[in-house]
């Protein structure tokens, strides 16, 4: 089956693969275009996900729906735009066709690929079972289940060693995601849950953040990195820098720090240390002979296109843009947003036979939150930390949420959390408590960790 628009009377057909920041911003701009274009947005999911707040779903501060917006609703007013829920498996650049999993072929005049990245374990993919990453709604729900289940299991066991392992939480990676995750975990354990359990003192939970470089938030100015570290320490997070993880096995993290090998036994290990390109990067490398970097991202031209294929663009985290500064642009949401808008304008210019310009990223700064009243902001011309930085971080994240109802829900939820220290989305979903499932067949202090299936929890 094929959908084709390639004839002289049809409008220029732009196909966008991926409904993240880059793909959605491109679709929104093209949807309001005054030139004759038709837009088809393809995504495996029917929603856009605000990834910067995924860690708050993982720690029970927000519900998944608070940070997700249905793509059809977001683009409903764009009459030249259609949404296809499906998975692209291949691209035929000669026929200018993308091939979907359900045998549907969609032809294009211009193609925008914005499929992002996934977790990167640096050749140790076996670690993923015990140290999940955080890129999708499912990842966040899985993390939430692991974190909350650890406390529930600790409440029931009488085995002190098992209890200690359950009360240890290791976050690997000291970038923005790792820092935000560790800080929020500390607030959850040391404040939110502190009076909710009978047999355990959640204030004694250990949150250990492991970072391979010599400081947390390596891309930030050293002053802000140090401020972030001090904020984490104040929250009770143990920060280990210049520490390289060498193994994760049987719920034991082994790492080398200052020439000494250390081990931490923990039932909850969370990965925030690296990313690699989505499988679409390899497809582009194989089919279009695109140049790939060491993590599989596509090295693009100054106009975000692929060499020798001026009508195929790669944007967002999947793109390696080496034409500005001495290093590729960072994989952050503002880069993807600006690239999406740029490519939309670039295609409009080409349709109108105008000379398009090359892409230039405007860096307005970086933000990371550590905890209540604790954040760091680098606006290049000024660096902020503490309460004011926290307020700016809050405003910016609410502003960039896609739909008004998401903005309202998040503001209300954050307000409630702020004044009550409660997190209303602390729900364990799934067929079992995750920690108990992983400990199948083991008896801890008289507690039989069986895997009988209770009723499904919605």
mmCIF file of C-alpha atoms in Angstrom, residues 12-17 26 30 91 108-115 280 284 288 298-307 309-316 318-319 339-340 342-351 356-357 359:
data_model
loop_
_atom_site.group_PDB
_atom_site.id
_atom_site.type_symbol
_atom_site.label_atom_id
_atom_site.label_comp_id
_atom_site.label_asym_id
_atom_site.label_seq_id
_atom_site.Cartn_x
_atom_site.Cartn_y
_atom_site.Cartn_z
ATOM 1 C CA UNK A 12 5.166 19.889 -1.610
ATOM 2 C CA UNK A 13 4.897 16.882 0.727
ATOM 3 C CA UNK A 14 6.990 17.038 3.895
ATOM 4 C CA UNK A 15 7.207 13.810 5.902
ATOM 5 C CA UNK A 16 8.434 14.101 9.499
ATOM 6 C CA UNK A 17 9.565 11.007 11.405
ATOM 7 C CA UNK A 26 8.790 21.617 12.468
ATOM 8 C CA UNK A 30 4.823 24.042 8.459
ATOM 9 C CA UNK A 91 13.864 4.568 3.696
ATOM 10 C CA UNK A 108 7.923 12.449 0.310
ATOM 11 C CA UNK A 109 9.348 15.503 -1.391
ATOM 12 C CA UNK A 110 11.242 16.524 1.742
ATOM 13 C CA UNK A 111 11.999 14.259 4.688
ATOM 14 C CA UNK A 112 12.765 15.320 8.278
ATOM 15 C CA UNK A 113 14.134 12.632 10.601
ATOM 16 C CA UNK A 114 13.890 13.447 14.312
ATOM 17 C CA UNK A 115 13.855 10.110 16.121
ATOM 18 C CA UNK A 280 17.115 5.241 12.355
ATOM 19 C CA UNK A 284 20.355 6.550 7.196
ATOM 20 C CA UNK A 288 21.940 7.260 2.258
ATOM 21 C CA UNK A 298 24.181 11.568 11.771
ATOM 22 C CA UNK A 299 26.746 14.221 10.861
ATOM 23 C CA UNK A 300 24.715 16.860 9.003
ATOM 24 C CA UNK A 301 25.461 19.722 6.621
ATOM 25 C CA UNK A 302 25.194 23.406 7.661
ATOM 26 C CA UNK A 303 21.525 23.364 6.541
ATOM 27 C CA UNK A 304 20.783 20.194 8.602
ATOM 28 C CA UNK A 305 20.608 18.024 5.456
ATOM 29 C CA UNK A 306 22.542 14.842 4.690
ATOM 30 C CA UNK A 307 25.433 15.113 2.246
ATOM 31 C CA UNK A 309 20.612 14.359 -0.189
ATOM 32 C CA UNK A 310 19.528 18.013 0.108
ATOM 33 C CA UNK A 311 15.882 17.037 0.678
ATOM 34 C CA UNK A 312 16.588 14.793 3.696
ATOM 35 C CA UNK A 313 17.140 16.556 7.022
ATOM 36 C CA UNK A 314 18.152 15.210 10.419
ATOM 37 C CA UNK A 315 17.401 17.286 13.529
ATOM 38 C CA UNK A 316 17.379 17.013 17.305
ATOM 39 C CA UNK A 318 19.924 12.274 16.246
ATOM 40 C CA UNK A 319 21.896 15.037 14.504
ATOM 41 C CA UNK A 339 16.383 23.101 14.367
ATOM 42 C CA UNK A 340 12.758 22.105 13.788
ATOM 43 C CA UNK A 342 14.790 26.326 10.967
ATOM 44 C CA UNK A 343 14.176 23.316 8.706
ATOM 45 C CA UNK A 344 10.535 24.346 8.307
ATOM 46 C CA UNK A 345 11.630 27.809 7.121
ATOM 47 C CA UNK A 346 14.353 26.244 4.967
ATOM 48 C CA UNK A 347 11.832 24.032 3.146
ATOM 49 C CA UNK A 348 9.491 26.992 2.651
ATOM 50 C CA UNK A 349 12.335 28.980 1.083
ATOM 51 C CA UNK A 350 13.204 26.134 -1.282
ATOM 52 C CA UNK A 351 9.588 25.714 -2.343
ATOM 53 C CA UNK A 356 17.920 29.574 2.335
ATOM 54 C CA UNK A 357 20.434 30.408 5.045
ATOM 55 C CA UNK A 359 21.424 27.024 10.643
#
